[in-house]
Amino acid sequence: MKRRTIQYFTMILGFLIFVIAGAVEPRPDVILIVADNLGHGDLSCYGCPDIATPNIDAIASRGVRFTNFYSNGPECSPTRTALMTGRYQQRIPGLECALGTGNVGRYDDAIRLAERGELGLPPDENVLIPSLNRAGYKTVGIGKWHLGYEKHLLPPHHGFDYSLVSLGGTIDYFYHNEPTGERVLYENLTQVRRDRYFTDLITDTAVGLLEEQPADEPIFLYLPYTAPSAPFQHPDRKPDRPKVSHKWDSKDWQKGDRQTLKAIIERLDQGVGKVVATLKATNRLDKTLLIFCSDNGAYPIAASNSPFRGYASELFEGGIHVACMASWPGHLPTGRVDDQPMMTFDLTASILAAAGCEPPEQPLDGTDVLGQVSAGKPSPPRTLFWRSRRANRTWRAVRKGNWKYVSRTDDDGLAEFLFDLGKDPGESNNRLSAQTAEATNLKQMLADWESAVRSP
């Protein structure tokens, strides 16, 4: 009788374990693809008439396309800092401006840190990768790093299990050197050389890793392409020698025509298509959270930030209002267009929540927006803030509802703007003098925010 009782309870326990195990959904694979300086108006799903991006568009058609998505900064390094930390980049010294070629600091804090060999994102500030590591994810980064040249700041020290990255922001697509001629391609902690157009190298490396990854082990794949950023090098026209200049911002590196840009973006789109095809072939696609976005708007080199005003490095909409879309079968709706305002660091919070990570000790500034969309919950009102510094110039901006205040301070003094984005998304009508109370309120909120996020 006693033996039968034990057998009975053993059977019940086994059944409960089976039911519970079946009820617990496996953690999703997470693929985060980030384009570099991609104009809002240069994807066909955002209205581009002359560049075909069917594979990127397909992410939107299978999921949600966001129409009020903002990068945390108008340049590369600031946005990537916010992505890795889930917080405003202003909380960390020296990262309000893109790191210059060769690890050059471009404003006072950054210059001071560069002189000490500390310019970049400290590994202990990274929340995204360590949290995913603790949750059992294999973490892979392939593409553009731009968060520090110093060896102690490279991806392995941030927790990446594998990385193949270019250190800086502007490299020759074929020879992987910066304008100075310095080769900056690193596999983990070792400088390496590869003979591939960089977009294709990123894609094929990612595909190979996905094919090797065991199906029952979750992976976080970070794919920050350098496309379609300058230099404008056609994917099928390899030059005889590396592109080198005496100045990082040489006009020669910044030249480009629309047809070459089209080829660069369409090669990027083909790469996205190969990654998605591999997910499907390895039976991962239906359990993958797949996100595509840009790190900031485009520079005025053949690109389009339509319908917005301004360019990268500015806080007008053209510098920060960018493309973003996400798909996750069974969780996110299909074919949805969502207009809630959100920022890059909301992706961080969303990824951590989707992956079942423990909440980080340091509170995030971002919100689990994808979780809200999945649950069908309305987005609560929120206020978004920006600040960008370079040399003696400082941009500031704040958006609350449809109102957006922008200021620029430089050697010419102070310029201020107030826009009603609901009526004027192209920011053509400065309402500053007509809406003084609204402007005063936003300026005070901006000042309070600056005080709250002041770095040590």
CSV table of C-alpha atoms in Angstrom, one decimal:
chain,number,residue,atom,x,y,z
A,1,MET,CA,0.0,0.0,0.0
A,2,LYS,CA,2.8,2.3,0.9
A,3,ARG,CA,4.6,1.5,-2.4
A,4,ARG,CA,1.4,2.2,-4.4
A,5,THR,CA,1.0,5.6,-2.6
A,6,ILE,CA,4.6,6.6,-3.5
A,7,GLN,CA,4.0,5.5,-7.1
A,8,TYR,CA,0.8,7.4,-7.3
A,9,PHE,CA,2.4,10.6,-6.0
A,10,THR,CA,5.3,10.1,-8.3
A,11,MET,CA,3.0,9.9,-11.2
A,12,ILE,CA,1.1,13.0,-10.2
A,13,LEU,CA,4.4,14.9,-9.7
A,14,GLY,CA,5.7,13.9,-13.1
A,15,PHE,CA,2.4,15.0,-14.7
A,16,LEU,CA,2.6,18.4,-13.0
A,17,ILE,CA,6.1,18.8,-14.1
A,18,PHE,CA,5.1,17.9,-17.6
A,19,VAL,CA,2.2,20.4,-17.6
A,20,ILE,CA,4.3,23.2,-16.1
A,21,ALA,CA,7.1,22.6,-18.5
A,22,GLY,CA,4.7,22.7,-21.4
A,23,ALA,CA,3.1,25.9,-20.2
A,24,VAL,CA,6.4,27.7,-19.9
A,25,GLU,CA,7.2,29.1,-23.3
A,26,PRO,CA,10.8,28.8,-24.5
A,27,ARG,CA,12.7,32.0,-24.5
A,28,PRO,CA,12.8,33.7,-27.9
A,29,ASP,CA,15.9,34.2,-30.0
A,30,VAL,CA,16.5,37.9,-30.4
A,31,ILE,CA,17.9,39.5,-33.6
A,32,LEU,CA,18.6,43.2,-33.4
A,33,ILE,CA,19.6,44.8,-36.7
A,34,VAL,CA,20.8,48.4,-36.7
A,35,ALA,CA,21.4,50.4,-39.8
A,36,ASP,CA,23.9,53.3,-39.8
A,37,ASN,CA,22.8,56.8,-40.7
A,38,LEU,CA,19.8,55.4,-42.6
A,39,GLY,CA,17.4,58.2,-43.8
A,40,HIS,CA,13.8,57.9,-42.7
A,41,GLY,CA,12.7,58.3,-46.3
A,42,ASP,CA,15.1,55.7,-47.8
A,43,LEU,CA,13.0,52.5,-47.1
A,44,SER,CA,10.1,51.6,-49.4
A,45,CYS,CA,7.8,50.8,-46.4
A,46,TYR,CA,8.3,54.4,-45.3
A,47,GLY,CA,7.5,55.8,-48.7
A,48,CYS,CA,10.8,55.7,-50.6
A,49,PRO,CA,9.9,55.5,-54.4
A,50,ASP,CA,13.3,54.5,-55.9
A,51,ILE,CA,15.0,52.1,-53.5
A,52,ALA,CA,13.7,48.5,-53.1
A,53,THR,CA,13.8,47.1,-49.6
A,54,PRO,CA,11.4,44.1,-49.7
A,55,ASN,CA,13.2,42.1,-47.0
A,56,ILE,CA,13.2,44.9,-44.5
A,57,ASP,CA,9.6,45.8,-45.4
A,58,ALA,CA,8.6,42.2,-44.7
A,59,ILE,CA,9.6,42.6,-41.1
A,60,ALA,CA,7.1,45.4,-40.9
A,61,SER,CA,4.4,43.4,-42.7
A,62,ARG,CA,4.9,40.4,-40.4
A,63,GLY,CA,4.8,42.7,-37.3
A,64,VAL,CA,4.7,46.3,-36.2
A,65,ARG,CA,6.0,49.4,-38.0
A,66,PHE,CA,6.6,52.3,-35.7
A,67,THR,CA,6.0,55.8,-37.1
A,68,ASN,CA,7.1,57.9,-34.1
A,69,PHE,CA,10.4,56.1,-33.3
A,70,TYR,CA,13.3,58.3,-32.2
A,71,SER,CA,17.0,57.5,-31.8
A,72,ASN,CA,18.4,58.5,-28.5
A,73,GLY,CA,20.9,60.8,-30.2
A,74,PRO,CA,21.5,62.3,-33.6
A,75,GLU,CA,24.8,60.4,-33.9
A,76,CYS,CA,26.2,56.9,-33.6
A,77,SER,CA,27.9,56.5,-30.3
A,78,PRO,CA,25.2,58.2,-28.1
A,79,THR,CA,22.4,56.0,-29.5
A,80,ARG,CA,24.5,52.9,-29.1
A,81,THR,CA,25.3,53.9,-25.5
A,82,ALA,CA,21.5,54.2,-24.7
A,83,LEU,CA,20.9,50.8,-26.4
A,84,MET,CA,23.5,49.0,-24.3
A,85,THR,CA,22.6,50.7,-21.0
A,86,GLY,CA,18.8,51.2,-21.4
A,87,ARG,CA,19.3,54.7,-20.0
A,88,TYR,CA,19.9,58.2,-21.3
A,89,GLN,CA,23.5,58.4,-22.5
A,90,GLN,CA,23.9,61.7,-20.6
A,91,ARG,CA,24.3,59.6,-17.4
A,92,ILE,CA,27.7,58.5,-18.6
A,93,PRO,CA,30.6,60.9,-19.3
A,94,GLY,CA,31.9,61.6,-22.8
A,95,LEU,CA,29.3,59.9,-24.9
A,96,GLU,CA,27.0,62.7,-26.1
A,97,CYS,CA,28.9,62.8,-29.4
A,98,ALA,CA,30.1,60.2,-31.9
A,99,LEU,CA,33.7,59.1,-31.1
A,100,GLY,CA,36.0,60.6,-33.7
A,101,THR,CA,38.2,58.5,-35.9
A,102,GLY,CA,41.1,57.1,-33.9
A,103,ASN,CA,39.3,57.6,-30.6
A,104,VAL,CA,39.2,61.3,-30.7
A,105,GLY,CA,37.1,63.2,-28.2
A,106,ARG,CA,35.0,66.0,-29.6
A,107,TYR,CA,33.9,68.0,-26.6
A,108,ASP,CA,35.4,68.7,-23.2
A,109,ASP,CA,34.4,65.6,-21.2
A,110,ALA,CA,35.2,63.3,-24.2
A,111,ILE,CA,38.6,65.0,-24.8
A,112,ARG,CA,39.5,64.6,-21.1
A,113,LEU,CA,38.5,60.9,-21.2
A,114,ALA,CA,40.4,60.2,-24.4
A,115,GLU,CA,43.6,61.7,-22.9
A,116,ARG,CA,43.2,59.2,-20.0
A,117,GLY,CA,42.5,56.2,-22.3
A,118,GLU,CA,38.9,55.9,-21.0
A,119,LEU,CA,36.8,57.3,-23.8
A,120,GLY,CA,34.0,54.9,-24.5
A,121,LEU,CA,31.3,52.8,-22.7
A,122,PRO,CA,32.6,51.3,-19.4
A,123,PRO,CA,31.7,47.6,-19.3
A,124,ASP,CA,30.1,47.9,-15.9
A,125,GLU,CA,27.6,50.3,-17.4
A,126,ASN,CA,26.3,47.8,-19.9
A,127,VAL,CA,23.0,46.3,-18.8
A,128,LEU,CA,21.8,44.6,-22.0
A,129,ILE,CA,24.5,42.0,-22.6
A,130,PRO,CA,25.3,40.9,-19.0
A,131,SER,CA,21.5,40.5,-18.3
A,132,LEU,CA,21.1,38.3,-21.4
A,133,ASN,CA,24.2,36.3,-20.4
A,134,ARG,CA,22.7,35.6,-17.0
A,135,ALA,CA,19.5,34.5,-18.6
A,136,GLY,CA,21.4,31.8,-20.6
A,137,TYR,CA,21.7,33.6,-23.9
A,138,LYS,CA,24.6,33.3,-26.3
A,139,THR,CA,25.4,36.9,-27.1
A,140,VAL,CA,27.0,37.8,-30.4
A,141,GLY,CA,27.9,41.2,-31.9
A,142,ILE,CA,28.9,41.5,-35.6
A,143,GLY,CA,29.3,44.9,-37.3
A,144,LYS,CA,30.0,48.4,-36.0
A,145,TRP,CA,31.0,48.9,-32.4
A,146,HIS,CA,31.8,52.6,-32.0
A,147,LEU,CA,31.8,52.5,-28.2
A,148,GLY,CA,35.5,52.6,-27.5
A,149,TYR,CA,38.8,51.8,-29.2
A,150,GLU,CA,40.7,50.9,-26.0
A,151,LYS,CA,41.2,47.2,-25.6
A,152,HIS,CA,39.5,47.1,-22.2
A,153,LEU,CA,36.3,48.6,-23.8
A,154,LEU,CA,36.0,46.0,-26.6
A,155,PRO,CA,32.9,43.8,-26.8
A,156,PRO,CA,34.3,40.7,-25.0
A,157,HIS,CA,34.7,42.8,-21.9
A,158,HIS,CA,31.0,43.7,-22.1
A,159,GLY,CA,30.1,40.1,-22.0
A,160,PHE,CA,29.8,39.2,-25.7
A,161,ASP,CA,30.5,35.5,-26.3
A,162,TYR,CA,31.6,36.3,-29.8
A,163,SER,CA,32.3,39.5,-31.7
A,164,LEU,CA,33.6,40.6,-35.1
A,165,VAL,CA,33.5,44.4,-35.2
A,166,SER,CA,34.9,47.5,-36.7
A,167,LEU,CA,36.0,49.8,-33.9
A,168,GLY,CA,35.0,53.2,-35.3
A,169,GLY,CA,32.2,54.8,-37.3
A,170,THR,CA,33.7,55.3,-40.7
A,171,ILE,CA,35.5,52.5,-42.5
A,172,ASP,CA,36.4,51.5,-46.0
A,173,TYR,CA,33.8,48.8,-46.9
A,174,PHE,CA,36.3,46.6,-48.7
A,175,TYR,CA,39.6,47.1,-46.8
A,176,HIS,CA,38.1,47.8,-43.3
A,177,ASN,CA,40.4,50.8,-42.6
A,178,GLU,CA,39.6,54.2,-41.3
A,179,PRO,CA,40.4,57.4,-43.3
A,180,THR,CA,43.8,57.4,-41.5
A,181,GLY,CA,44.6,54.0,-43.1
A,182,GLU,CA,44.4,52.2,-39.8
A,183,ARG,CA,42.7,48.8,-40.0
A,184,VAL,CA,40.1,48.5,-37.3
A,185,LEU,CA,38.5,45.1,-37.6
A,186,TYR,CA,38.6,43.0,-34.5
A,187,GLU,CA,37.5,39.4,-33.8
A,188,ASN,CA,37.0,39.3,-30.1
A,189,LEU,CA,40.2,40.9,-28.8
A,190,THR,CA,42.4,40.3,-31.8
A,191,GLN,CA,42.9,42.5,-34.8
A,192,VAL,CA,42.1,40.6,-38.0
A,193,ARG,CA,41.8,41.0,-41.8
A,194,ARG,CA,39.0,39.8,-43.9
A,195,ASP,CA,38.6,40.2,-47.7
A,196,ARG,CA,34.9,41.0,-48.1
A,197,TYR,CA,32.6,43.9,-48.6
A,198,PHE,CA,31.7,44.7,-45.1
A,199,THR,CA,27.9,44.4,-45.4
A,200,ASP,CA,28.4,40.9,-46.9
A,201,LEU,CA,31.0,40.0,-44.3
A,202,ILE,CA,28.5,40.9,-41.5
A,203,THR,CA,25.7,39.0,-43.1
A,204,ASP,CA,27.6,35.8,-43.9
A,205,THR,CA,29.2,35.7,-40.4
A,206,ALA,CA,25.8,36.0,-38.8
A,207,VAL,CA,24.4,33.3,-41.1
A,208,GLY,CA,27.2,30.9,-40.3
A,209,LEU,CA,26.7,31.4,-36.5
A,210,LEU,CA,22.9,30.9,-36.7
A,211,GLU,CA,23.4,27.7,-38.7
A,212,GLU,CA,25.8,26.4,-36.0
A,213,GLN,CA,23.7,27.5,-33.0
A,214,PRO,CA,21.8,24.5,-31.3
A,215,ALA,CA,18.1,25.0,-31.8
A,216,ASP,CA,17.4,24.6,-28.1
A,217,GLU,CA,19.8,27.3,-27.0
A,218,PRO,CA,18.6,30.9,-27.2
A,219,ILE,CA,20.8,33.5,-29.0
A,220,PHE,CA,21.0,37.3,-29.0
A,221,LEU,CA,22.4,38.5,-32.3
A,222,TYR,CA,23.4,42.1,-32.5
A,223,LEU,CA,23.9,43.1,-36.2
A,224,PRO,CA,24.9,46.8,-36.4
A,225,TYR,CA,25.7,47.3,-40.1
A,226,THR,CA,27.8,50.2,-41.3
A,227,ALA,CA,25.5,50.6,-44.3
A,228,PRO,CA,24.4,52.9,-45.6
A,229,SER,CA,26.9,55.3,-44.0
A,230,ALA,CA,29.7,56.9,-45.9
A,231,PRO,CA,32.0,56.3,-47.7
A,232,PHE,CA,29.7,55.6,-50.6
A,233,GLN,CA,31.3,52.5,-52.1
A,234,HIS,CA,29.3,50.4,-54.6
A,235,PRO,CA,29.1,46.8,-53.4
A,236,ASP,CA,30.3,45.4,-56.7
A,237,ARG,CA,33.1,47.9,-57.5
A,238,LYS,CA,36.1,47.1,-55.3
A,239,PRO,CA,38.8,49.8,-55.6
A,240,ASP,CA,42.4,48.8,-56.2
A,241,ARG,CA,43.6,50.2,-52.9
A,242,PRO,CA,42.2,51.3,-49.6
A,243,LYS,CA,40.5,54.6,-49.3
A,244,VAL,CA,42.7,56.9,-47.2
A,245,SER,CA,42.5,60.6,-46.3
A,246,HIS,CA,44.4,63.1,-44.2
A,247,LYS,CA,41.2,64.2,-42.4
A,248,TRP,CA,38.5,62.1,-40.9
A,249,ASP,CA,35.8,64.2,-42.4
A,250,SER,CA,37.4,64.6,-45.8
A,251,LYS,CA,35.0,65.7,-48.5
A,252,ASP,CA,36.3,62.8,-50.5
A,253,TRP,CA,34.8,60.4,-47.9
A,254,GLN,CA,31.6,62.3,-47.8
A,255,LYS,CA,30.9,62.3,-51.6
A,256,GLY,CA,28.1,60.2,-52.9
A,257,ASP,CA,25.3,59.8,-55.5
A,258,ARG,CA,21.8,58.4,-55.3
A,259,GLN,CA,22.5,55.4,-57.4
A,260,THR,CA,25.4,54.3,-55.2
A,261,LEU,CA,23.3,54.9,-52.1
A,262,LYS,CA,20.6,52.8,-53.7
A,263,ALA,CA,23.1,49.9,-54.3
A,264,ILE,CA,24.4,50.1,-50.7
A,265,ILE,CA,20.9,50.0,-49.1
A,266,GLU,CA,19.7,47.3,-51.4
A,267,ARG,CA,22.7,45.1,-50.5
A,268,LEU,CA,21.8,45.8,-46.8
A,269,ASP,CA,18.3,44.6,-47.6
A,270,GLN,CA,19.6,41.5,-49.2
A,271,GLY,CA,21.6,40.8,-46.1
A,272,VAL,CA,18.6,41.1,-43.9
A,273,GLY,CA,16.8,38.7,-46.3
A,274,LYS,CA,19.6,36.1,-45.9
A,275,VAL,CA,19.4,36.3,-42.1
A,276,VAL,CA,15.7,35.9,-42.1
A,277,ALA,CA,16.0,32.9,-44.6
A,278,THR,CA,18.5,31.3,-42.2
A,279,LEU,CA,16.1,31.7,-39.3
A,280,LYS,CA,13.4,30.0,-41.3
A,281,ALA,CA,15.7,27.2,-42.5
A,282,THR,CA,16.8,26.5,-38.9
A,283,ASN,CA,13.2,26.5,-37.6
A,284,ARG,CA,13.9,29.7,-35.5
A,285,LEU,CA,11.8,32.3,-37.3
A,286,ASP,CA,8.5,31.6,-35.5
A,287,LYS,CA,10.2,32.0,-32.1
A,288,THR,CA,12.3,35.0,-32.9
A,289,LEU,CA,11.9,38.6,-31.8
A,290,LEU,CA,13.3,40.4,-34.9
A,291,ILE,CA,13.9,44.1,-34.7
A,292,PHE,CA,15.2,46.6,-37.3
A,293,CYS,CA,16.0,50.2,-36.7
A,294,SER,CA,18.5,53.0,-37.6
A,295,ASP,CA,20.9,54.6,-35.1
A,296,ASN,CA,20.0,58.2,-36.3
A,297,GLY,CA,19.0,60.1,-39.4
A,298,ALA,CA,21.0,60.5,-42.6
A,299,TYR,CA,23.6,63.1,-43.5
A,300,PRO,CA,22.9,65.3,-46.5
A,301,ILE,CA,24.7,63.0,-49.0
A,302,ALA,CA,22.2,61.8,-51.5
A,303,ALA,CA,20.0,60.4,-48.7
A,304,SER,CA,16.4,61.4,-47.7
A,305,ASN,CA,15.0,62.0,-44.2
A,306,SER,CA,11.6,62.8,-45.8
A,307,PRO,CA,9.2,64.1,-44.7
A,308,PHE,CA,11.3,65.7,-42.0
A,309,ARG,CA,13.6,68.7,-41.6
A,310,GLY,CA,17.3,68.4,-40.8
A,311,TYR,CA,20.0,65.8,-40.8
A,312,ALA,CA,22.2,63.7,-38.6
A,313,SER,CA,24.0,65.6,-35.8
A,314,GLU,CA,20.9,67.9,-35.5
A,315,LEU,CA,17.9,67.6,-33.2
A,316,PHE,CA,15.4,68.5,-35.8
A,317,GLU,CA,13.2,65.5,-36.7
A,318,GLY,CA,15.5,64.5,-39.6
A,319,GLY,CA,18.3,63.8,-37.3
A,320,ILE,CA,16.5,61.6,-34.8
A,321,HIS,CA,13.1,60.5,-36.2
A,322,VAL,CA,14.0,57.1,-37.8
A,323,ALA,CA,12.7,53.8,-39.1
A,324,CYS,CA,11.9,51.0,-36.7
A,325,MET,CA,9.9,47.8,-37.0
A,326,ALA,CA,9.6,44.5,-35.0
A,327,SER,CA,8.1,41.1,-35.6
A,328,TRP,CA,7.5,38.3,-33.1
A,329,PRO,CA,5.0,35.6,-34.2
A,330,GLY,CA,2.3,34.9,-31.6
A,331,HIS,CA,3.2,38.0,-29.6
A,332,LEU,CA,3.2,41.1,-31.7
A,333,PRO,CA,0.3,41.8,-34.1
A,334,THR,CA,0.7,41.4,-37.8
A,335,GLY,CA,0.7,44.4,-40.1
A,336,ARG,CA,0.2,47.0,-37.4
A,337,VAL,CA,1.3,50.6,-37.8
A,338,ASP,CA,1.9,52.2,-34.4
A,339,ASP,CA,2.3,55.9,-33.8
A,340,GLN,CA,3.3,56.0,-30.1
A,341,PRO,CA,6.5,58.0,-29.4
A,342,MET,CA,9.3,55.8,-28.4
A,343,MET,CA,13.1,55.8,-28.2
A,344,THR,CA,16.0,53.4,-28.8
A,345,PHE,CA,16.4,52.5,-25.1
A,346,ASP,CA,12.8,51.3,-25.2
A,347,LEU,CA,14.1,48.4,-27.3
A,348,THR,CA,16.5,47.6,-24.5
A,349,ALA,CA,13.7,47.3,-21.9
A,350,SER,CA,11.6,45.3,-24.4
A,351,ILE,CA,14.3,42.8,-25.2
A,352,LEU,CA,15.1,42.2,-21.5
A,353,ALA,CA,11.4,41.7,-20.8
A,354,ALA,CA,10.9,39.3,-23.8
A,355,ALA,CA,14.0,37.3,-22.8
A,356,GLY,CA,12.7,36.9,-19.2
A,357,CYS,CA,15.8,38.7,-17.7
A,358,GLU,CA,15.8,39.7,-14.1
A,359,PRO,CA,15.2,43.4,-13.7
A,360,PRO,CA,18.6,45.2,-13.5
A,361,GLU,CA,19.7,46.8,-10.3
A,362,GLN,CA,20.0,50.2,-12.0
A,363,PRO,CA,16.5,51.4,-13.0
A,364,LEU,CA,16.1,51.7,-16.8
A,365,ASP,CA,15.0,55.0,-18.5
A,366,GLY,CA,13.4,53.0,-21.3
A,367,THR,CA,10.0,51.3,-21.3
A,368,ASP,CA,8.9,47.8,-22.4
A,369,VAL,CA,7.0,49.2,-25.4
A,370,LEU,CA,6.9,46.0,-27.3
A,371,GLY,CA,5.3,44.3,-24.2
A,372,GLN,CA,2.6,47.0,-24.2
A,373,VAL,CA,1.9,46.5,-27.9
A,374,SER,CA,1.8,42.7,-27.3
A,375,ALA,CA,-0.7,43.1,-24.5
A,376,GLY,CA,-2.8,45.6,-26.4
A,377,LYS,CA,-2.3,48.2,-23.7
A,378,PRO,CA,-2.4,51.9,-24.6
A,379,SER,CA,0.8,53.8,-24.3
A,380,PRO,CA,0.8,56.1,-21.3
A,381,PRO,CA,1.8,59.8,-22.0
A,382,ARG,CA,5.5,60.4,-21.7
A,383,THR,CA,8.0,63.1,-22.3
A,384,LEU,CA,11.2,62.5,-24.3
A,385,PHE,CA,14.5,64.4,-24.0
A,386,TRP,CA,17.6,64.9,-26.0
A,387,ARG,CA,21.0,66.7,-25.7
A,388,SER,CA,23.9,66.5,-28.1
A,389,ARG,CA,27.3,68.1,-27.8
A,390,ARG,CA,30.2,68.7,-30.2
A,391,ALA,CA,33.0,71.3,-29.7
A,392,ASN,CA,31.2,74.5,-28.7
A,393,ARG,CA,27.8,73.5,-30.0
A,394,THR,CA,25.0,72.0,-27.9
A,395,TRP,CA,21.6,70.9,-29.1
A,396,ARG,CA,18.8,70.3,-26.7
A,397,ALA,CA,15.2,69.1,-27.4
A,398,VAL,CA,12.1,67.9,-25.5
A,399,ARG,CA,8.9,66.4,-26.9
A,400,LYS,CA,5.7,66.3,-24.8
A,401,GLY,CA,2.6,65.3,-26.7
A,402,ASN,CA,2.7,67.1,-30.1
A,403,TRP,CA,4.8,70.0,-28.8
A,404,LYS,CA,8.6,69.9,-29.3
A,405,TYR,CA,11.1,72.5,-28.1
A,406,VAL,CA,14.5,72.7,-29.8
A,407,SER,CA,17.5,74.9,-29.0
A,408,ARG,CA,21.0,75.2,-30.5
A,409,THR,CA,23.8,77.0,-28.7
A,410,ASP,CA,27.1,77.7,-30.5
A,411,ASP,CA,29.5,80.5,-31.3
A,412,ASP,CA,26.6,82.4,-32.9
A,413,GLY,CA,24.6,82.4,-29.7
A,414,LEU,CA,21.2,80.8,-28.9
A,415,ALA,CA,18.6,79.7,-31.5
A,416,GLU,CA,15.2,78.4,-30.2
A,417,PHE,CA,12.3,76.7,-31.9
A,418,LEU,CA,8.9,75.4,-30.9
A,419,PHE,CA,6.9,73.1,-33.2
A,420,ASP,CA,3.5,71.5,-33.1
A,421,LEU,CA,4.4,68.1,-34.6
A,422,GLY,CA,0.8,67.1,-34.9
A,423,LYS,CA,0.1,69.9,-37.4
A,424,ASP,CA,3.7,70.5,-38.6
A,425,PRO,CA,5.8,67.3,-38.7
A,426,GLY,CA,8.2,69.0,-41.1
A,427,GLU,CA,9.0,71.7,-38.5
A,428,SER,CA,8.5,74.6,-40.9
A,429,ASN,CA,6.5,76.8,-38.5
A,430,ASN,CA,8.3,78.1,-35.4
A,431,ARG,CA,5.6,78.8,-32.8
A,432,LEU,CA,8.0,80.1,-30.1
A,433,SER,CA,6.7,83.7,-30.0
A,434,ALA,CA,3.0,82.6,-30.3
A,435,GLN,CA,3.2,79.9,-27.6
A,436,THR,CA,5.4,81.4,-24.9
A,437,ALA,CA,3.7,79.6,-22.0
A,438,GLU,CA,4.2,76.2,-23.7
A,439,ALA,CA,7.8,77.0,-24.5
A,440,THR,CA,8.5,78.1,-20.9
A,441,ASN,CA,7.0,74.9,-19.6
A,442,LEU,CA,9.1,72.7,-21.9
A,443,LYS,CA,12.3,74.6,-21.2
A,444,GLN,CA,11.8,74.0,-17.5
A,445,MET,CA,11.2,70.3,-18.0
A,446,LEU,CA,14.3,70.1,-20.0
A,447,ALA,CA,16.3,71.9,-17.3
A,448,ASP,CA,15.0,69.5,-14.7
A,449,TRP,CA,15.9,66.5,-16.9
A,450,GLU,CA,19.4,67.8,-17.5
A,451,SER,CA,19.9,68.1,-13.7
A,452,ALA,CA,18.5,64.6,-13.2
A,453,VAL,CA,20.8,62.8,-15.7
A,454,ARG,CA,24.0,64.8,-15.0
A,455,SER,CA,26.9,62.4,-15.2
A,456,PRO,CA,29.4,62.0,-12.4
